[in-house]
Short mmCIF file of C-alpha atoms in Angstrom, two decimals:
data_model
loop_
_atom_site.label_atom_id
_atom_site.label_comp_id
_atom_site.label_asym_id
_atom_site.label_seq_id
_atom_site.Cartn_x
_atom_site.Cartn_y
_atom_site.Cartn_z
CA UNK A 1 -48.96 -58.50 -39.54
CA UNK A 2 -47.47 -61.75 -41.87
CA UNK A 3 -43.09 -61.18 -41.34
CA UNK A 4 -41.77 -61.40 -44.26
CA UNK A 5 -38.10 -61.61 -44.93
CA UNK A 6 -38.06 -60.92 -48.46
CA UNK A 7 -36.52 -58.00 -50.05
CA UNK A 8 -38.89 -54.98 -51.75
CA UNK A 9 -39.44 -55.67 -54.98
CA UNK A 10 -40.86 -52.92 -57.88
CA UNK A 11 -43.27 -55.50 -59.90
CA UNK A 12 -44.13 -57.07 -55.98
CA UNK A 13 -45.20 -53.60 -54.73
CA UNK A 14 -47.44 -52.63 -57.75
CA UNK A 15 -49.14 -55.89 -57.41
CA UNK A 16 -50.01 -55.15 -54.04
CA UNK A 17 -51.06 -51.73 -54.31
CA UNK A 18 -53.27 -52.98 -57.03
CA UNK A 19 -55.07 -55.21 -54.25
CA UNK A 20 -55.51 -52.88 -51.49
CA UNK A 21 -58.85 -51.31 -50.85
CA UNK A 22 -57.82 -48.39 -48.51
CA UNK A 23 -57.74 -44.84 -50.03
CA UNK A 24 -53.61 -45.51 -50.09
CA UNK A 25 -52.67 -48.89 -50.58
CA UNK A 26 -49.65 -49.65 -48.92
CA UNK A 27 -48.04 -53.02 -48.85
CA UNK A 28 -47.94 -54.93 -45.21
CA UNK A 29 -44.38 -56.35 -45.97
CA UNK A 30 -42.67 -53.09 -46.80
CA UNK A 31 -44.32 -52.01 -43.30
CA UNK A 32 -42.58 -54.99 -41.98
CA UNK A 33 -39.18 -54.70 -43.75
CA UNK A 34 -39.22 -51.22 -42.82
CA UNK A 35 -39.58 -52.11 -38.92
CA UNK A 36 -36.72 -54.83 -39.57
CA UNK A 37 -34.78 -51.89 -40.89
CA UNK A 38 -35.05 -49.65 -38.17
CA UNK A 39 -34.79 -52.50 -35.30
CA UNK A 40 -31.29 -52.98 -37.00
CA UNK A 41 -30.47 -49.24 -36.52
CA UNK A 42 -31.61 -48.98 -33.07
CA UNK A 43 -31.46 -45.42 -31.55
CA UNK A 44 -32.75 -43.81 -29.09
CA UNK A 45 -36.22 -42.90 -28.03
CA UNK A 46 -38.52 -40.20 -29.48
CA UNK A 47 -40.88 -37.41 -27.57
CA UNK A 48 -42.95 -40.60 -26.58
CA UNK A 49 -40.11 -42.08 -24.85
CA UNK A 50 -40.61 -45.64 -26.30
CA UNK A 51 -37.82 -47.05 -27.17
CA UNK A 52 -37.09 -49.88 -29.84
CA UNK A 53 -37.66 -52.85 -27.23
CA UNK A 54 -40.58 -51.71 -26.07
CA UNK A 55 -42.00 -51.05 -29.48
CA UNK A 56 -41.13 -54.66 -30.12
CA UNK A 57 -42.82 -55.98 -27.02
CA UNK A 58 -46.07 -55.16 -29.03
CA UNK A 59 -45.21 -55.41 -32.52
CA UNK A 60 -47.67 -56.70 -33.94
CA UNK A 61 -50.13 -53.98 -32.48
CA UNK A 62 -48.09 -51.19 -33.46
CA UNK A 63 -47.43 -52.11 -36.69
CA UNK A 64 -50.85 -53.06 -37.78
CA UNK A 65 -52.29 -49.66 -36.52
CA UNK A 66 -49.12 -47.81 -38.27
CA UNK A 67 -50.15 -48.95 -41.55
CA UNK A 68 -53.94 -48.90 -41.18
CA UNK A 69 -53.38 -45.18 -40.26
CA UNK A 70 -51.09 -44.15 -43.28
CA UNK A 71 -53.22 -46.57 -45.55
CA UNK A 72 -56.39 -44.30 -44.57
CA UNK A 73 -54.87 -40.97 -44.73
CA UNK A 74 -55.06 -40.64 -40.76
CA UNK A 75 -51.39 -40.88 -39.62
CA UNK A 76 -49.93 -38.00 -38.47
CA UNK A 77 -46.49 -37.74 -36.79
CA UNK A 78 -45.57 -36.68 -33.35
CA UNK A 79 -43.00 -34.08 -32.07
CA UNK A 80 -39.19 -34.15 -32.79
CA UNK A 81 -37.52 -34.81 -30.15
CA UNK A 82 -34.21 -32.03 -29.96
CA UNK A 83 -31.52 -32.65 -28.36
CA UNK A 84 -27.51 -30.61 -28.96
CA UNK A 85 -24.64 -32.63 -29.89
CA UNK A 86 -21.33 -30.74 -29.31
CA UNK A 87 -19.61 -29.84 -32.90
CA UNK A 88 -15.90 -29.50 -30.88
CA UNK A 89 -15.69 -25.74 -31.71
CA UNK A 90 -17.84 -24.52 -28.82
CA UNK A 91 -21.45 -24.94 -30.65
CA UNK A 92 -23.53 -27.51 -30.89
CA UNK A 93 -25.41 -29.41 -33.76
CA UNK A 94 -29.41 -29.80 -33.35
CA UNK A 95 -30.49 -33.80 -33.95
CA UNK A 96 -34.01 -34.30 -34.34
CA UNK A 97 -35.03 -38.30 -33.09
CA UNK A 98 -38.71 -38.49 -34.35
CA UNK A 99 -40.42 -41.26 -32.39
CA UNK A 100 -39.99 -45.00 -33.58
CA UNK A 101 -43.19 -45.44 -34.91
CA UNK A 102 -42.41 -42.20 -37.02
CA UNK A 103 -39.29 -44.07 -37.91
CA UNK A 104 -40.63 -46.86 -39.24
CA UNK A 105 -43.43 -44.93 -41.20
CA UNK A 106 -40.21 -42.71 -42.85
CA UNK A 107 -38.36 -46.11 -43.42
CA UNK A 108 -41.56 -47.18 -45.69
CA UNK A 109 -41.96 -44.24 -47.81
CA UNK A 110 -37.93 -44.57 -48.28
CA UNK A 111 -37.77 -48.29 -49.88
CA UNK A 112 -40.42 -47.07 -51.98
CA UNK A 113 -39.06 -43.67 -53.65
CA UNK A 114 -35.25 -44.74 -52.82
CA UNK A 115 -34.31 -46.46 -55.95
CA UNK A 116 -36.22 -44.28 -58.26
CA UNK A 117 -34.57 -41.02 -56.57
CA UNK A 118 -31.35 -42.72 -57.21
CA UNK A 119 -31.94 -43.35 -61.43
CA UNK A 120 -31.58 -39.53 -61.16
CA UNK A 121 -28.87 -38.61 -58.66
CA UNK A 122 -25.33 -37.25 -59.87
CA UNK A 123 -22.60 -40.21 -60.24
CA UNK A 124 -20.45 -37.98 -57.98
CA UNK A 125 -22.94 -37.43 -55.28
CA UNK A 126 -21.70 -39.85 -51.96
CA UNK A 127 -23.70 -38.63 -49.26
CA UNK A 128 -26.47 -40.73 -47.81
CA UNK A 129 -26.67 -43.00 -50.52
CA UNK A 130 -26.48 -47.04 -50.61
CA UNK A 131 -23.21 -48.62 -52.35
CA UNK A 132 -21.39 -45.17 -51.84
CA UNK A 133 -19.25 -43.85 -49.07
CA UNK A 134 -17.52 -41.01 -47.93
CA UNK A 135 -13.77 -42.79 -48.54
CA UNK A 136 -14.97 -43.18 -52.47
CA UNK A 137 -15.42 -39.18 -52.35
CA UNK A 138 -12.22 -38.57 -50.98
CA UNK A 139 -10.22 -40.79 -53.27
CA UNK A 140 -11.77 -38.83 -56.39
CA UNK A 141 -11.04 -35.96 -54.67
CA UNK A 142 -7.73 -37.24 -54.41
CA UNK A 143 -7.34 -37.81 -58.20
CA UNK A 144 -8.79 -34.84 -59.28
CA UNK A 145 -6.41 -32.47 -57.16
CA UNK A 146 -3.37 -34.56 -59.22
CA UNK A 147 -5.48 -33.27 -63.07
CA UNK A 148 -6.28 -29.59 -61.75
CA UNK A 149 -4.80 -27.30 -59.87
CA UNK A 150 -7.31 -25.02 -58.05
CA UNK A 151 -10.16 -26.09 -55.84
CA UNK A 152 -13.19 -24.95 -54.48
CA UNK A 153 -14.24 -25.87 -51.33
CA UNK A 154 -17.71 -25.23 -49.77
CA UNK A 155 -19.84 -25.95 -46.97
CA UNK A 156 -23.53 -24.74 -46.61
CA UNK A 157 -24.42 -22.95 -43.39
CA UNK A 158 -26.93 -25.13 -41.00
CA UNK A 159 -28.04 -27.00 -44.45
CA UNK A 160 -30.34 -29.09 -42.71
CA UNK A 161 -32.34 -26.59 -40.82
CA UNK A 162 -32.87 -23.73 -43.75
CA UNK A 163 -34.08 -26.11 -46.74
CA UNK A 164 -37.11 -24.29 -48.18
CA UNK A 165 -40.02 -26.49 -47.67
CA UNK A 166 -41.77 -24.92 -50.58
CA UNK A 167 -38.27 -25.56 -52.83
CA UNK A 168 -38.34 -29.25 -51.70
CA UNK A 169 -41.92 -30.08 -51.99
CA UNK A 170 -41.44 -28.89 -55.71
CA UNK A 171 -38.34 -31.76 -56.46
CA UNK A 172 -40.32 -34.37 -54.40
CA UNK A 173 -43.56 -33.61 -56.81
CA UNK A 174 -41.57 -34.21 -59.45
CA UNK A 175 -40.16 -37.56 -58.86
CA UNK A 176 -43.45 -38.66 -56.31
CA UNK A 177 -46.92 -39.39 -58.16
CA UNK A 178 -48.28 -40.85 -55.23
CA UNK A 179 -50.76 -38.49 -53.49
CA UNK A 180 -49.78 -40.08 -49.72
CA UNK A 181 -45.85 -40.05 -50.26
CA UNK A 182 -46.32 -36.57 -50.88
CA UNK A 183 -48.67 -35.88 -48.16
CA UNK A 184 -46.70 -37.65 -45.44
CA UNK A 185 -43.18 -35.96 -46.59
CA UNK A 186 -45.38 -32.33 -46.01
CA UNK A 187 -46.05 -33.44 -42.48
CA UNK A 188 -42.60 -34.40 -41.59
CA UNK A 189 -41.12 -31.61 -42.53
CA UNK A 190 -43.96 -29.36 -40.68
CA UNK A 191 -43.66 -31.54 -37.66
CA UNK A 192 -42.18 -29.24 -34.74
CA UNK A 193 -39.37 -30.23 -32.59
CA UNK A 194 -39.25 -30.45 -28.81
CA UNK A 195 -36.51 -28.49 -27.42
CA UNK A 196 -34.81 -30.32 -24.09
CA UNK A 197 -36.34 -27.55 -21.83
CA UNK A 198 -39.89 -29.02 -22.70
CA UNK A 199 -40.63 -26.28 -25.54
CA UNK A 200 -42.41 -26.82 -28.69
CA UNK A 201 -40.85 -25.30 -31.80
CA UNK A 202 -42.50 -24.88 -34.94
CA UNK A 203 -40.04 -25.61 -38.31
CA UNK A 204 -40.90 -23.36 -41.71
CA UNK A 205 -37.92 -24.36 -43.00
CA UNK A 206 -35.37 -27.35 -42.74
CA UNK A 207 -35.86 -31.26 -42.04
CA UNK A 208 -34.21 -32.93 -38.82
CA UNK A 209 -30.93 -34.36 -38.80
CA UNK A 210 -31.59 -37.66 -37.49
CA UNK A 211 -34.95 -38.49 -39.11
CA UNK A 212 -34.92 -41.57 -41.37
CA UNK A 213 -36.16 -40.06 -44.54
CA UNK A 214 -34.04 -36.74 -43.65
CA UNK A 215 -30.97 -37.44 -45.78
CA UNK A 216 -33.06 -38.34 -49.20
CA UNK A 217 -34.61 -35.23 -49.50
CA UNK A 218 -31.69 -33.35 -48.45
CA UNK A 219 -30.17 -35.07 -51.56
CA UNK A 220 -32.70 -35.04 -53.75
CA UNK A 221 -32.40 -30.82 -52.33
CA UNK A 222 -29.15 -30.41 -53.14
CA UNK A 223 -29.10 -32.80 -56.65
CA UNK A 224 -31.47 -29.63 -58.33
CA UNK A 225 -29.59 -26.71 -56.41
CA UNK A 226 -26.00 -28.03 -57.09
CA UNK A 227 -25.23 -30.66 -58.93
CA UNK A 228 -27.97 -31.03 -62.09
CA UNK A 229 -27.22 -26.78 -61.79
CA UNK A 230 -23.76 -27.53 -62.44
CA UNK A 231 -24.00 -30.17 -64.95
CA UNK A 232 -26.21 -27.85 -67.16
CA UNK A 233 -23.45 -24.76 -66.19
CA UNK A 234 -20.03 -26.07 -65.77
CA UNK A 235 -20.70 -29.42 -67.44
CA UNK A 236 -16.22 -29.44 -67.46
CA UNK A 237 -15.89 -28.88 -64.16
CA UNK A 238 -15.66 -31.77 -61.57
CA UNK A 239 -16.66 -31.49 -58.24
CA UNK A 240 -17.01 -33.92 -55.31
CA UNK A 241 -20.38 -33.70 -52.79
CA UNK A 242 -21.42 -35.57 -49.56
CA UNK A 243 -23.91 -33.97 -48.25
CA UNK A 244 -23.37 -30.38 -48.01
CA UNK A 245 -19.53 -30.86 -48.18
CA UNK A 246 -18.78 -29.90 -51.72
CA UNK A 247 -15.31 -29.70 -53.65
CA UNK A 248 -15.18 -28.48 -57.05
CA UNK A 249 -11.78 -28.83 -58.95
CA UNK A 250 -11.06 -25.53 -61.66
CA UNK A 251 -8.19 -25.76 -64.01
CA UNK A 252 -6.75 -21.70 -63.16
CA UNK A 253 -7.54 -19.15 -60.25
CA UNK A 254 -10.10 -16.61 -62.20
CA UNK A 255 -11.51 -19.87 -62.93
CA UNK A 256 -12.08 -20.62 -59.78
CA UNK A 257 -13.48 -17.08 -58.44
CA UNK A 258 -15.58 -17.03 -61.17
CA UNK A 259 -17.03 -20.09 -60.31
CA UNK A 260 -17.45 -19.22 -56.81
CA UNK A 261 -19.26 -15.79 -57.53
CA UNK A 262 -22.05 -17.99 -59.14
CA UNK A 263 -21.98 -20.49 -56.59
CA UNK A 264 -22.88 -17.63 -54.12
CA UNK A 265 -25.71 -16.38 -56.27
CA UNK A 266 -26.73 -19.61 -56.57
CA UNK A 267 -27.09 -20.74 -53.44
CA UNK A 268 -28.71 -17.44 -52.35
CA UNK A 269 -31.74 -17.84 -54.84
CA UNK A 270 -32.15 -21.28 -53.49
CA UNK A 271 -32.77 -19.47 -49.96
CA UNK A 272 -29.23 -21.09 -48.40
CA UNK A 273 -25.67 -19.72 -47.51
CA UNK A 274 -22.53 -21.03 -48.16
CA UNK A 275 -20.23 -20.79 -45.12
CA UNK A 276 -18.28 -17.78 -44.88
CA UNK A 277 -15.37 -19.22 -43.02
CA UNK A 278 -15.69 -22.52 -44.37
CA UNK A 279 -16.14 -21.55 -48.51
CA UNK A 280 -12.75 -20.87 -50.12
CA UNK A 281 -10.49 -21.02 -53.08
CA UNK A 282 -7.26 -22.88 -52.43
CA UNK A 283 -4.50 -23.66 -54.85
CA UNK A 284 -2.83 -27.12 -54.64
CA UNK A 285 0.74 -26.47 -54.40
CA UNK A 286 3.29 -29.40 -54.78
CA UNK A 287 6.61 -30.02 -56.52
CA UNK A 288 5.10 -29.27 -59.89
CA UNK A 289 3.13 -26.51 -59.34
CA UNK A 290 5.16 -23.75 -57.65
CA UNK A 291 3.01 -20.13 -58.28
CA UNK A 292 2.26 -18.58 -54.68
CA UNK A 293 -1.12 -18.52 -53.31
CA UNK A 294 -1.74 -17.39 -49.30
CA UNK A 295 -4.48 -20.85 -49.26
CA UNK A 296 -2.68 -24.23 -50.27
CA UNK A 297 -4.57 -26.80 -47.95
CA UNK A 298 -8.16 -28.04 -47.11
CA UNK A 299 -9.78 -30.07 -45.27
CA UNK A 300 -13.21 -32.51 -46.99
CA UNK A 301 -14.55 -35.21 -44.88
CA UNK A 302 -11.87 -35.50 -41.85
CA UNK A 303 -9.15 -35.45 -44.21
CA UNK A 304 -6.66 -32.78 -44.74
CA UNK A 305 -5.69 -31.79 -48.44
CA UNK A 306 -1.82 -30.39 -48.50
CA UNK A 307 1.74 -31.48 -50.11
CA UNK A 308 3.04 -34.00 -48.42
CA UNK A 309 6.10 -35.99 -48.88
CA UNK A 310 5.68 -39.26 -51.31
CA UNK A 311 8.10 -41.45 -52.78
CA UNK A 312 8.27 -42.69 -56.57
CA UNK A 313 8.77 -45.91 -57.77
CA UNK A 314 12.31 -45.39 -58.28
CA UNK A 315 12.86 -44.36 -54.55
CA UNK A 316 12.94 -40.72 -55.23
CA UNK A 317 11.44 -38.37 -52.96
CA UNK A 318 8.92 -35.84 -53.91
CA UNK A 319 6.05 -33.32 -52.56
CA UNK A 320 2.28 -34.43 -53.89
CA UNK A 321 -0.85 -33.39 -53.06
CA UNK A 322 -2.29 -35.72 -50.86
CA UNK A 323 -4.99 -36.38 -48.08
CA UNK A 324 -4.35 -37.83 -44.55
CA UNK A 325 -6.23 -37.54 -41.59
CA UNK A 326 -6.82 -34.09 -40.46
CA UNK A 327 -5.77 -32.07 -37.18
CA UNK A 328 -9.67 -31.69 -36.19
CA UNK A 329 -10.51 -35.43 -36.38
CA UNK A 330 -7.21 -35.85 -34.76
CA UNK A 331 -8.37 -33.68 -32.01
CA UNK A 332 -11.49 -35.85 -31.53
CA UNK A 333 -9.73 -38.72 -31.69
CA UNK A 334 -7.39 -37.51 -28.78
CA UNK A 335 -10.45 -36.45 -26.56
CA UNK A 336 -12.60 -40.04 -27.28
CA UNK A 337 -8.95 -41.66 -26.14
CA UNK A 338 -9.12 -39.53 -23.49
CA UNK A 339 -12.39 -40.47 -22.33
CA UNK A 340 -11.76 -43.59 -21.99
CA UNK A 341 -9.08 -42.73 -18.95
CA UNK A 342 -6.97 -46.03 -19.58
CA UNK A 343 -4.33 -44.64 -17.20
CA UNK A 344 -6.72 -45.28 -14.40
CA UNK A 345 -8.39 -48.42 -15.77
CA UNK A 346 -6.11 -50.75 -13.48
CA UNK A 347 -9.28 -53.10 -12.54
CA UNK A 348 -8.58 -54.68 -16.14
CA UNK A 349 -6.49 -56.72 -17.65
CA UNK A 350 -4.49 -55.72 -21.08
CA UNK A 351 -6.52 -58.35 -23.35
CA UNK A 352 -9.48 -56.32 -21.52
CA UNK A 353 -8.25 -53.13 -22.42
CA UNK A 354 -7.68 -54.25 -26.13
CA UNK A 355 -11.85 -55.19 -26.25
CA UNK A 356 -12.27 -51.55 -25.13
CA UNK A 357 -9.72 -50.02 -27.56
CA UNK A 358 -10.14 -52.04 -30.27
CA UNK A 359 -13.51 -51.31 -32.11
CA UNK A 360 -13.08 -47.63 -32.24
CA UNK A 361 -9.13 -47.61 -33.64
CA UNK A 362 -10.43 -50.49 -35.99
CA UNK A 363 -13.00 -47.18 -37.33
CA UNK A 364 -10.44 -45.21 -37.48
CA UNK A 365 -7.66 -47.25 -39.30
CA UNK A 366 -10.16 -48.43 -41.95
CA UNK A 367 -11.40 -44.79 -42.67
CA UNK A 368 -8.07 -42.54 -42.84
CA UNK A 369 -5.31 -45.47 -43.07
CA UNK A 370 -5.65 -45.91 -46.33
CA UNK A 371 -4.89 -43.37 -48.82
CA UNK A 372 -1.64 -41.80 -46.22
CA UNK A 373 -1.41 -43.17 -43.51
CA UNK A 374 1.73 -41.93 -41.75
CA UNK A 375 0.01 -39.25 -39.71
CA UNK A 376 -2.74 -41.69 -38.50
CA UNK A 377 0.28 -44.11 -37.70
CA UNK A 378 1.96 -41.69 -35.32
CA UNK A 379 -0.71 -40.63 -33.75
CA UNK A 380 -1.46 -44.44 -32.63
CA UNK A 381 1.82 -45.42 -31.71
CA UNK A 382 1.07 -42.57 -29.02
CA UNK A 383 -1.35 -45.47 -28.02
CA UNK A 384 1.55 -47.00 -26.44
CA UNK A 385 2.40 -44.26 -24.01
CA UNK A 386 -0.74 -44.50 -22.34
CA UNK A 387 -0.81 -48.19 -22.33
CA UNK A 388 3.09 -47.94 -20.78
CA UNK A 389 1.33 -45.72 -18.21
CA UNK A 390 -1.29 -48.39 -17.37
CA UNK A 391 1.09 -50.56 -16.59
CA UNK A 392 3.10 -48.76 -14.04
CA UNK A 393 0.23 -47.81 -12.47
CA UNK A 394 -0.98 -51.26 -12.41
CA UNK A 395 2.05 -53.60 -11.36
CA UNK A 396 3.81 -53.18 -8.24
CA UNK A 397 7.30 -53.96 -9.98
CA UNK A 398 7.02 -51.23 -13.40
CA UNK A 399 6.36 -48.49 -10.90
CA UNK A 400 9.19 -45.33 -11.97
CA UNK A 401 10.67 -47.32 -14.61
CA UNK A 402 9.55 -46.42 -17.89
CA UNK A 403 12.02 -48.99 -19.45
CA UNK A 404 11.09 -51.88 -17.46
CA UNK A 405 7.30 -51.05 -18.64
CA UNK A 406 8.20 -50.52 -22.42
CA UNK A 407 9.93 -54.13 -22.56
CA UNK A 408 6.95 -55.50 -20.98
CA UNK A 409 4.79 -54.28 -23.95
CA UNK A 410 7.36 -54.87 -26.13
CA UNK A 411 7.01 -58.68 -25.02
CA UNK A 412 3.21 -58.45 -25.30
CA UNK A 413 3.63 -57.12 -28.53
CA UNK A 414 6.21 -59.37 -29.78
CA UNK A 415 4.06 -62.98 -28.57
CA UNK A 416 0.79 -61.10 -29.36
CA UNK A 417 1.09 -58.98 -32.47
CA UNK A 418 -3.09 -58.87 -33.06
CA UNK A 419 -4.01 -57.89 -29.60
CA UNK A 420 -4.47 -54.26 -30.12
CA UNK A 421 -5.44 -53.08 -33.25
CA UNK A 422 -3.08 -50.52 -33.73
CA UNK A 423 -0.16 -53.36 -33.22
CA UNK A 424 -0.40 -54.10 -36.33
CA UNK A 425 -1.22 -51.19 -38.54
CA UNK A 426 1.44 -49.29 -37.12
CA UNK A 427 4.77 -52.07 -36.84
CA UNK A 428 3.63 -54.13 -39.41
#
C-alpha cells in the first residue's frame, strides 16, 4: 500500500471512489492516513494482543488485507477487549480497546463522515470534537453563570453503555448514504466485549469507551436527544455540553425545574437516565445575587462553580461566581503525587526529579491555572514540602532541620527559577 502523507480531501475521495471496482470503494490513502493516525495515538493492545509495533512490523500486509476486506464487504471486527479503570469513588469505568486493526478500520470511516457530522453539530457542543476543548466549555460556562442566575447541571448515567443501537443507527442513516459506513458502524456496535476473566459479553445497547469511532456517534447521539431538542424547545436557553456533561443556564428557579422536568422526560423516551445524584438545580449566589437557595456550587469538567473572592479594577474586593479547580481533581492530583513516592526517590538527583514532575504539573497548570488559579497555586506550593522532605532524606547534612532544607530549595529556586514547573506558576 502507496504512503501517502497528504491530508483527506472531499473532491480527492470522490474521485477515488469513482475508480474503485470493489462492491465499496474505499480509498488506499485514507487506509493509510488512518493507520498514521492511530500509530500517533498508540494504545494498548486489543483481544488479539498485537500491539501497535507489531502491527507495524508487517504493515504493509495488514493494511492491504484491511482494506481489501472492508472494500468487499468481508471485514468483520473482533472482540472488545474490557478492562475497569477506577472512577476514585469506589467503582470502576468499563474501557473497551478494540484490536488495532479494528482501530484503524474505525479511524477510516471517521475522516470520511467527520467533517460532514460536524456541518451539523451544535456551536456549543465541545466534547470529542477537533478545534474544541473542554477549557472553551468551561469559560462559556463561566460567562454565562455572570448573565443568569440559575443552572442546571446534568450528567447521564453510564451514557456510553445504554445508547440505543436502534436510536443511533436512525441519526447515522440520516447523515451516512453509504451502504458500508452504515454496515460497519452496525457491527461495531454489536461487537461483544471480552471481560478480563476470559468471558464473552454480548452489547444490545451502548458503544465502547475507548473505540476510535466511539465518541462521534456518541455525539452525533446526544446532538438529536439534547441539543437540536433544545434548540427547537428552549431556543433562549444556553447550555454548555461535553460529552454527557451538560450545563444549562435559566434566568429564575421555576425556570429551571421546569426545564429539568422535561429534561427527565426527555431523556427517558430516548431510553437513558440522567444521574440522580449528579442532576441538580443550583443557584449562583455572589455579591449581587443574595436570595437563599440550600445548592449554590457545582462542579463541570474538574472545575468547581462557587463565589469566590475577586478583585475589581479599582482594587475593591468582591464575591463572583467563578470556577477553579475542584476538590475531586484535587484529590487525584494528590494520589498521582503520591504515587510517585518522591520522599523515597533519593537515587535521583533534583533536575531528575523535575523530568519526573514536570510533564504532569505542566497538564495541570495549563488546564485549571487559567481562569482562577489561586487554589491550583496552593495546592502546588505543597510541592515544596515533599521536595523539602527529599532532601533531608537524601543529604547527610539537612537531616532534622527543616530550615536548613527550605534555604537549600530556596537557593535552587532562586539560581533556577524554570526547573520545576510549578516554580514559576506559583512565585512568579
Amino acid at each position: 500500500m502507496a504512503a501517502s502523507g497528504k491530508a483527506v480531501g472531499t473532491t480527492g475521495i470522490q474521485e477515488d471512489l469513482r475508480s474503485r471496482t470493489k462492491p465499496f470503494g474505499i480509498p488506499k490513502r485514507v487506509v493509510w492516513e488512518a493507520w498514521k493516525r492511530v500509530a500517533a495515538n498508540k494504545g494498548a493492545a486489543g483481544v488479539d494482543d498485537v500491539s501497535v509495533e507489531a502491527y507495524q512490523a508487517r504493515l504493509g500486509k495488514n493494511l492491504y488485507t484491511l482494506w481489501n476486506r472492508m472494500s468487499s464487504g468481508s471485514y468483520q471486527p473482533q472482540a472488545v477487549r474490557q478492562v475497569l479503570i477506577p472512577k476514585g469513588d469506589g467503582r470502576f469505568r468499563p474501557l473497551g480497546i478494540p484490536t488495532v486493526n479494528d482501530r484503524v478500520a474505525q479511524m477510516v470511516v471517521k475522516l470520511l463522515i467527520e467533517q460532514r457530522l460536524e456541518a451539523v453539530f451544535h456551536p456549543s457542543s465541545f466534547g470529542y470534537r477537533p478545534g474544541r476543548s473542554a477549557l472553551q466549555a468551561v469559560t462559556q460556562a463561566r460567562q454565562n453563570n455572570w448573565r443568569l442566575d440559575w443552572v442546571v447541571e446534568m450528567d447521564i448515567e453510564a451514557f456510553f453503555d445504554t445508547i440505543d443501537h436502534a436510536l443511533l443507527q436512525r441519526a447515522v442513516n440520516r447523515h451516512v448514504p453509504e451502504v458500508w459506513i452504515r454496515l460497519y458502524i452496525r457491527r461495531w456496535l454489536e461487537c461483544p466485549a471480552r471481560l478480563e476473566d476470559g468471558q464473552i459479553q454480548t452489547r444490545t445497547s451502548g458503544t465502547p469507551q475507548g473505540g476510535v469511532i466511539s465518541p462521534l456517534l456518541a455525539n452525533l447521539f446526544l446532538h438529536y436527544v439534547f441539543d437540536s431538542w433544545m434548540q427547537s424547545h428552549h431556543p433562549s436557553v444556553r447550555f454548555e455540553r461535553y460529552a454527557d456533561d451538560m450545563v444549562c443556564h435559566c434566568r429564575s428557579e421555576q425556570e429551571a425545574r421546569s426545564l429539568l422536568t422535561e429534561l427527565h422526560s426527555r431523556f427517558s423516551d430516548c431510553r437513558l437516565r440522567l444521574h440522580p445524584t449528579k442532576t441538580q438545580v443550583v443557584y449562583c449566589k455572589d455579591d449581587r445575587r443574595t436570595g437563599q437557595f440550600p445548592l449554590v456550587r457545582y462542579d463541570f469538567l474538574g472545575f468547581s462553580f462557587h463565589a469566590r473572592t475577586c478583585q475589581d479594577r479599582r482594587g475593591r474586593l468582591f464575591a463572583g461566581f467563578n470556577p477553579a479547580v475542584g476538590r475531586k481533581a484535587l484529590k487525584r492530583m494528590t494520589h498521582a503525587i503520591r504515587a510517585l513516592k518522591i520522599n523515597r526517590s533519593t537515587q535521583l538527583t533534583l533536575p531528575m526529579l523535575a523530568d519526573r514532575l514536570n510533564p504532569i504539573v505542566r497538564g495541570w497548570i495549563e488546564y485549571f491555572g487559567h481562569l482562577y488559579p489561586e487554589p491550583l497555586k496552593r495546592f502546588l506550593a505543597r510541592l515544596d514540602l515533599r521536595l523539602g522532605c527529599w532532601a533531608r532524606n537524601k543529604y547527610k547534612r539537612l537531616r532534622g532541620h527543616k530550615r536548613r532544607s527550605w534555604a537549600w530549595l530556596s537557593r535552587w529556586r532562586e539560581s533556577t527559577p524554570r526547573l520545576f514547573a510549578h516554580w514559576e506558576f506559583v512565585y512568579r
